[in-house]
Amino acid sequence: MLENIGRHCIIGQNVEVGENVKLGHNCIVEDDVKLKDNVFIDNNVIIRRGAEIGKNSYIGSNCIIGEYQIVTCGDRKNMLPHLTIGENALIRSGSILYGGSSVGDNFQTGHQVTIRESSSIGNHVSIGTLSDIQGHCVIGNYVNMHSNVHIGQESLIDDYVWIFPYVVLTNDPTPPSDYLQGVHVYPFAIIATGSVILPGIQVAGDSLVAAGAVVTKNVQEFEVVGGNPAKKISDVRNIRNKITGEDAYPWRFHFSRRMPWEDMGYMEWVNSLGDDEKKLFSIKE
Amino acid sequence: MLENIGRHCIIGQNVEVGENVKLGHNCIVEDDVKLKDNVFIDNNVIIRRGAEIGKNSYIGSNCIIGEYQIVTCGDRKNMLPHLTIGENALIRSGSILYGGSSVGDNFQTGHQVTIRESSSIGNHVSIGTLSDIQGHCVIGNYVNMHSNVHIGQESLIDDYVWIFPYVVLTNDPTPPSDYLQGVHVYPFAIIATGSVILPGIQVAGDSLVAAGAVVTKNVQEFEVVGGNPAKKISDVRNIRNKITGEDAYPWRFHFSRRMPWEDMGYMEWVNSLGDDEKKLFSIKE
Amino acid sequence: MLENIGRHCIIGQNVEVGENVKLGHNCIVEDDVKLKDNVFIDNNVIIRRGAEIGKNSYIGSNCIIGEYQIVTCGDRKNMLPHLTIGENALIRSGSILYGGSSVGDNFQTGHQVTIRESSSIGNHVSIGTLSDIQGHCVIGNYVNMHSNVHIGQESLIDDYVWIFPYVVLTNDPTPPSDYLQGVHVYPFAIIATGSVILPGIQVAGDSLVAAGAVVTKNVQEFEVVGGNPAKKISDVRNIRNKITGEDAYPWRFHFSRRMPWEDMGYMEWVNSLGDDEKKLFSIKE
């Protein structure tokens, strides 16, 4: 079945391969891996035992997919559940995804991304170069993280959240300790570059954490907070786009790339939803 | 022509190889690549189609040179122009350079550096470990970036600029949006560790952004700015070297390593220039 | 002697191999390497000339162990002393450790860690994903660094120190210059997420640098400092654990995972020490 395969590849037992799968050179595919139709694995990729990669997905060179959690040297008996990656993934070179997580459809990563075990990642999520998802997190749908974001364990990130470079979501109020409290970021919130969010903080929907903020208190809906420690400095509804002069927020009315309303605009998309969902997404422009 | 070659290498069609080129083990060199005289490629390197590497250059293990921009799974038909790297490059292991950029002579990188497409990088540039150049940037000559610097798209970095670890140049005034405004850093400016420069900001020549600054307003010549938000805190000409007690700035009078005035000092170098250039570089000590 | 070896491995001359050593696929082991009993080398690992790996150690896929310092293209004649790694190391995939350093027993790293040359690292040290140890550092025993920590050259980190994500220890008071002054972090100090420590600063024992601090003055024992620039904001002995309501500091009374007092508690451990050592570790709860 695997006809389009590079040189020096090593393929384990019981590997399931769909139609039109392509494998680059020097790949290592361990036992029980499942590669669905049209999967394209680039060079030097390692796919660990039992990992499942959805159709039309691309795995960049030097990636490790389904990495083992190494508790003690060589102990691979008490393995995590397998990694499952949905359809249409685009995982760029050098990334490491652990076993024991599930990733939805239309997933994208930059380079050298690390995603540890026991994470649940929804559909249409993008995680930038060098980002480090520490595991034991829940990440919703249509979440966008830019480069070099650090998501501590126990973080909860809702749908339609934006997180920009060098943001850290922390989790230990009195480090070092064994008592972790994750950050919760609500739908449509935006956390700008270089902000640190303290443990257990709630960042409410449609809020904006300004660049470089150190957030020590909960952020309310529509608030703009900034500074160290962060204080309320504005309301998102007061912010204009510098170039167009128009309102910039709530951003869902002004930005649609890779969003479900990409082809029709936000309000038309909301109006196309069922009544229950419509309530969830209703908001004054 | 390629006599000094490791084991398990895969060499494409129409590869041009100069004198005394050395290739490590497990390398993949795709079609139409050009390796000039004395190029040394270490182990496990992938060189994508058409990339050109200047003479006397070293490419560290596990690098990917001329990486494809992957728009859709497996689509490599609408490829970017090739990557061109000048002479005497030293690219350390684990770095990923995209196609569609040009890099001058005497280029150095640390490890795990990412440089995206459509970047123009001058001569004598050094980019530290884990730095992430997002593409669509212009970087001049004799620019030094330390580890873990993030250069957003549309950034413009002039000659003789220094950028220290964990600095981020941002580009979106109202994230998320489609309206980007890059940062412009002028000649001889210094941006110290952990600073965030807001979109569209101009950092003037010979200024110093202090460590941890969040820069929300343009920085003037010779200013020292610091804090969150950053304010003027001094003038560089008031700063002494703690150890020698001498003036520390303008730095060009006090630091010459890897600069064109390395062997003669700054003023003698300026005096050796033609009249037009001399004007550009004249400054009171 | 090397019976458990993957495919496509390349083994140099004079390699010493202990009992029960396992090598994955595509590994490159250069001349004079020493692999002690029960060492497990995963796939695609490069082990440079003369590196020595202690027994029961695990080296993750794609690591480079004993990397060369590349001064000029292809010059490997004036090599550094070899890298020595102690027993029970767990070095996760994608990490790069230079030659010319020594690493003690029970060492752990995350992924994509870089450790440059001329570093001395004690026993029971853990260094998180993407951390960047710049070399010419001294790191004691039982030091824990989380992800994405940057340790500048000339840093001195004592035993039992905790450093959290995105912390940078800087070293150049007037950048760029040739006059470096490293940071000194004393025993039991804690530096929380995203802090920048200015050059030459002393962070005293049992102090706590709060998240996002920019530390421009020495930190005293038991002080909590925070802000930009950092000021004293509390005393660690005033901080309670949010969840248990108990004192959180000095942390050695409340946290024991992977510490020498893990099985008995701090005071019992101190009481088990000899008289001289007991003095060193005595402290009021």
CSV table of C-alpha atoms in Angstrom, one decimal, chain B residues 167-267:
chain,number,residue,atom,x,y,z
B,167,VAL,CA,13.2,41.3,22.6
B,168,VAL,CA,10.0,41.3,20.5
B,169,LEU,CA,9.4,43.7,17.6
B,170,THR,CA,5.6,43.6,17.2
B,171,ASN,CA,3.6,44.7,14.1
B,172,ASP,CA,-0.2,44.7,14.7
B,173,PRO,CA,-1.5,47.8,16.5
B,174,THR,CA,-5.0,46.3,17.0
B,175,PRO,CA,-4.6,42.5,17.1
B,176,PRO,CA,-5.9,40.5,15.5
B,177,SER,CA,-6.0,42.5,12.2
B,178,ASP,CA,-4.8,42.6,8.7
B,179,TYR,CA,-3.2,46.0,9.1
B,180,LEU,CA,0.4,45.6,10.1
B,181,GLN,CA,2.9,48.4,10.9
B,182,GLY,CA,6.5,47.2,11.4
B,183,VAL,CA,9.0,48.7,13.8
B,184,HIS,CA,11.9,50.6,12.4
B,185,VAL,CA,15.2,50.5,14.3
B,186,TYR,CA,17.8,53.0,13.2
B,187,PRO,CA,21.6,52.6,13.0
B,188,PHE,CA,23.6,52.1,16.2
B,189,ALA,CA,20.4,51.7,18.3
B,190,ILE,CA,20.5,49.2,21.1
B,191,ILE,CA,17.5,47.3,22.4
B,192,ALA,CA,18.2,45.5,25.7
B,193,THR,CA,16.9,42.2,27.1
B,194,GLY,CA,13.2,41.5,27.4
B,195,SER,CA,11.9,44.7,25.8
B,196,VAL,CA,8.7,44.8,23.7
B,197,ILE,CA,8.5,47.4,21.0
B,198,LEU,CA,5.0,48.3,20.0
B,199,PRO,CA,3.9,48.3,16.3
B,200,GLY,CA,5.0,51.1,14.1
B,201,ILE,CA,7.5,52.5,16.6
B,202,GLN,CA,10.7,54.2,15.5
B,203,VAL,CA,13.7,53.6,17.6
B,204,ALA,CA,16.2,56.3,16.6
B,205,GLY,CA,19.9,56.0,16.1
B,206,ASP,CA,22.2,55.7,19.0
B,207,SER,CA,19.3,55.3,21.5
B,208,LEU,CA,19.2,52.6,24.2
B,209,VAL,CA,16.0,50.8,25.2
B,210,ALA,CA,16.6,49.5,28.7
B,211,ALA,CA,16.0,45.9,29.7
B,212,GLY,CA,12.3,45.1,30.3
B,213,ALA,CA,11.0,48.3,28.6
B,214,VAL,CA,7.6,48.3,26.9
B,215,VAL,CA,8.0,50.9,24.3
B,216,THR,CA,4.8,52.7,23.2
B,217,LYS,CA,6.3,55.9,21.8
B,218,ASN,CA,9.0,56.7,19.4
B,219,VAL,CA,12.5,56.8,20.9
B,220,GLN,CA,14.7,59.8,20.1
B,221,GLU,CA,18.4,59.9,19.3
B,222,PHE,CA,20.7,59.2,22.3
B,223,GLU,CA,17.7,58.7,24.6
B,224,VAL,CA,17.7,56.0,27.2
B,225,VAL,CA,14.1,54.8,27.7
B,226,GLY,CA,12.9,52.2,30.3
B,227,GLY,CA,9.9,51.0,32.3
B,228,ASN,CA,6.4,50.0,31.4
B,229,PRO,CA,5.3,52.0,29.6
B,230,ALA,CA,8.8,53.2,28.7
B,231,LYS,CA,9.8,56.8,29.5
B,232,LYS,CA,13.0,58.7,29.0
B,233,ILE,CA,15.2,57.9,31.9
B,234,SER,CA,18.6,59.3,30.7
B,235,ASP,CA,20.8,60.1,27.8
B,236,VAL,CA,23.3,57.5,26.6
B,237,ARG,CA,26.1,60.0,26.9
B,238,ASN,CA,25.6,60.1,30.6
B,239,ILE,CA,26.3,56.4,31.1
B,240,ARG,CA,29.7,55.2,32.3
B,241,ASN,CA,31.1,51.7,32.0
B,242,LYS,CA,30.8,50.3,35.5
B,243,ILE,CA,34.2,48.6,35.4
B,244,THR,CA,36.4,51.0,33.5
B,245,GLY,CA,34.6,54.2,34.6
B,246,GLU,CA,34.8,55.5,31.0
B,247,ASP,CA,32.0,56.7,28.8
B,248,ALA,CA,30.1,53.7,27.4
B,249,TYR,CA,28.2,55.4,24.6
B,250,PRO,CA,28.0,56.1,21.8
B,251,TRP,CA,29.1,52.4,21.8
B,252,ARG,CA,30.9,52.6,18.4
B,253,PHE,CA,33.8,54.4,20.1
B,254,HIS,CA,34.1,51.7,22.7
B,255,PHE,CA,33.3,48.4,21.1
B,256,SER,CA,34.8,47.0,17.9
B,257,ARG,CA,34.5,43.2,17.9
B,258,ARG,CA,33.4,42.0,14.4
B,259,MET,CA,32.9,45.6,13.3
B,260,PRO,CA,34.6,47.1,10.3
B,261,TRP,CA,36.7,49.3,12.6
B,262,GLU,CA,37.9,46.2,14.5
B,263,ASP,CA,41.5,46.7,13.6
B,264,MET,CA,41.8,50.5,13.8
B,265,GLY,CA,39.2,52.1,16.0
B,266,TYR,CA,36.1,53.9,15.0
B,267,MET,CA,37.5,57.4,14.2
